[in-house]
Amino acid sequence: MSSKGERGAAAGGEPKVVVRNLWKVFGPHAQRVLAAIKSGHAQESVAVEFGHVIAVRDATFSVQPGEIFVIMGLSGSGKSTLVRCISRLIEPTGGYIAVDGAEVTAMDAAQLMQLRRHTMSMVFQHFGLFPHRTVLQNAAYGLEVQGMPLAQREARAREMLELVGLAGWAGSRPQHLSGGMQQRVGLARALAVDPAVLLCDEPFSALDPLIRRDMQDELLRLQQMMHKTILFITHDFLEALKLGDRIAIMKDGRLVQVGTPEEIVSHPAGDYVREFTRDAPRAKVITARSLAQPRAGVDAPAVPASTRLEELLQRMAAGQTQLSVCEDDGTLLGVVDQAAVLRALAGAAPR
Amino acid sequence: MAERRARRWLALCAGAAAAVLLGVHFVGVGFGPFPLEWNIGLRQPIDGFQSWVIGNRSTHPIFILVFGPFSAFVDWGLRAAEDILLWLPWPVSVWLFAVLAWHAANWRITLLTVGGLFFMGLMGLWEQSMQTLALMLVAVSLSLLVSVPLGILAARHAHLQQVLRPILDLMQTMPAFVYLIPVLLFFGVARVPSVVATMIYAIPPGIRLTELGLRQVSPTVVEAARAFGATRRQLLWHVQLPLALPAIMAGVNQTIMMALSIVIIAALIGAGGLGREVLVALQRLQVGRALEAGLAVVMLAIIMDRISGALADQPTDLRAADANSEPSAERPLWQRARIMVPLVAGLLLVACLLAGVQNFPAAVRVPLYQPVDAAVAWMRDNLYRIGDSGWGSGPLSDFITIRMLDPLRALFAHGLAWPVQVALAVCAGAALSGFPLALQAGLGLFAIGLLGMWELAMDTVSQVVVAVVISILMAVPLGIWAARNSLVDALLRPILDTLQTIPSFVFLVPVIMLFNVGRVPGVIASVLYALPPGIRLTTLGLRQVNDEVREAARAFGSSSWQQLTKVELPLALPSILLGINQVIMMVLAMVVISGLVAAPGWGWKR
Ligand SMILES: Nc1ncnc2c1ncn2[C@@H]1O[C@H](COP(=O)(O)OP(=O)(O)OP(=O)(O)O)[C@@H](O)[C@H]1O
Ligand SMILES: [Mg+2]
């Protein structure tokens, strides 16, 4: 939790993954339906009537290197489809995708295979482990299809198993492991190929709450060591807040808001998003930065802009009425007073 | 789904009743049985074709280039397999089979295998058994050579699958008699036709199960492999085939069983071995001998079923495990086994060859046929008519003939208007399995009329109806009884097992002894054949009723009868209906066979 804010600021430079105007229509005449919708000719209800599903609509976003980008939305909102389009496990109907500047949407089969073998890896909701292979052979699979010799790939896979805390389980069958352990195997398998981009489709949703928390912490720990670019899907808003440097919220195939957890909690775009934020632990998400109101000449104790609401609350409880908010370099951003803190806590939009 | 099925059946019954009334009415108006003038006489062209084939067999390119080489190849394989199996001294064969059973399964199946082989020897059927085994091995390997690759292709190409499915349906539902003649014509070398006929029968389950196994591989796992950049070939070899292996092995098992079930029929067109033994004994009405050979077929079936079934049941888990993760302490043992097996086999072989042992010693012969023949003779003499009581199998046979079969045949052949009967066939087809069968049934019946076989067909139909009614009247109550009384269940189970595994011919024989040649033995044999699934599915349906529901019924104070009729039977209905469906299918399958032996009807006139 604590380290996240720093990484979040790592933005800037070339984005790792770029998605522009991505569409996915399922159905027999997907292309035609898309063209008609884009030109405004077709009634969507008509397309749907003829067996088409518009799973992703005009999605545009980019992910910075080292960022955890969370895509969050209710069931059926198109999250899985979106993330599979990025590695073209599902063929996008329209739009542009690039990874490291290479246009994925223009790749031929061979290039695509190289991309999947070396650049991207995936972790699945129901683990997707191979039941006929040992844990070790599972972890080594990505290297095996790369063509790495046996001894070398098994050594590497063992390293990964050690990293996720499964060193003693190499010879077991995955189905004899608990859910949490299975997903660790899934993680090890994905990390073994040292991918630049990690796609995670609800990797922790099938786990029970305590294990899930462990795994979230595990992911953050690993991320601190490896600095991967991660696209992480979840339908759990709290998970999104905990893991995400930025969060994209999806509804009916559309990205309705993209922003940092704080932006989303403090400025939800519309009722759909606000509904999610209702139970959010505001005190942990909102920072002084978004509460600071520009006011000059106030003499109050200074706090860093990244100070969380919960800490501000403590200071106020200890008798402070006002605090001035400063950037790390000392620039004054503004002032927070008791009223602003209380309003933020209650969920009202800051003025 | 189940409810829809039940409703479909109700609709069928109501429709059938209405149609019968209507049909009787039409006959009154003069709309009778299928018009004889419509007979298109297919006989002549077929006979013409037959003489063409016979005339051109040695000259036409299709025979020289296609059927000829294939026949030669199969014949060569068959001869080779037979020569080897007959040359191997019997102790070596027993040892090899035992090792195979031990490796695939456990000591019990090993014991069963050894016991079964000894049985064949003791019955004086060693040679015939090995001949049948050779036929099986060749037919099964050829079938798998075709079916597994086709199954893989079908799983990958939806188009191919769509083309294949109706062909497979046809291959499996067509009675073997239909294609025996053409097969005989085309592959007329010695025992090749029997291999081909067996293949036609045994290929479909191999294709189906391979395809099913591949399709059933979890999509998540497939997607995972794709996500890591596996090529199509890697996907197939790394993931799909290993995971489909149990299903493919089940397909192998089914292939073997299908092949064995056609052994006796194959004997009709020249296969030797056990099938021929059964057939010859039947024709001479030597019940004991037929039973011996029949039991040997059963033994062979059980051995091959258990061994291949055990291979199919091995969890994928263990299969791939030993190479990598087994503790190394066990390795020497396995390696030792690898040396021991051929070593012992080799030593045995040399010893036997030196001692001149090859075929099972003829002197060691257990005459099982004697008591059987005696029992059959006794039954014929004493049960046909028991004293002067007016009871016995003779009077029963008369009753079934005079009171049931004759009136029904008269009704079907002359009492109902033919369009109504075609409509009835369509309805029955729809109720049994849906639109395709309905269409087949309707068209089939119409075609029968066109071929001028209406009356013969109606004779068969009357037998089917009687057999089905008797089967259902027995199966459902017995099934209910077995479900509620575990003692009855325990007693019934081995009987049902036997009835289902014994080749259908075998129990025709005692039935003929008891009831004389005629239509009744066919009906009774069909009933015996069809009872097991009816009873089984009724029991199963009742057993599957949720305990909580049953408890709820009791908690509200229902009597045992109320519990049965108000709760259990309605809930078990889908399963019971499936049982009835199976009964009808089994009776239909059996009628052709029994006709061959006893009843006039289709069997005779194929
Ligand atoms: N192969 C397909 N063919 C047709 N429609 C599909 C297909 N796959 C997904 N859909 C539809 O696309 C929409 C989005 O599905 P998707 O699986 O991406 O949702 P999701 O957000 O991942 O949901 P969940 O949280 O349940 O996994 C759904 O309406 C789904 O029914
Ligand atoms: Mg999903």
Coordinates of C-alpha atoms in Angstrom, one line a residue, chain A residues 34 40 85 104 109 115 189 199 234 237 254 312:
Chain A
L34 CA -19.5 -1.8 -36.6
G40 CA -24.7 6.3 -37.0
C85 CA -8.0 -8.1 -27.6
V104 CA -0.2 -5.4 -32.5
A109 CA 0.5 -14.8 -37.1
L115 CA 4.7 -11.2 -29.0
R189 CA 4.2 -19.4 -15.1
L199 CA -2.3 -9.4 -18.3
T234 CA -11.3 -7.0 -11.3
F237 CA -13.6 -1.9 -6.4
R254 CA -17.4 1.6 -22.6
L312 CA -5.3 14.6 8.3

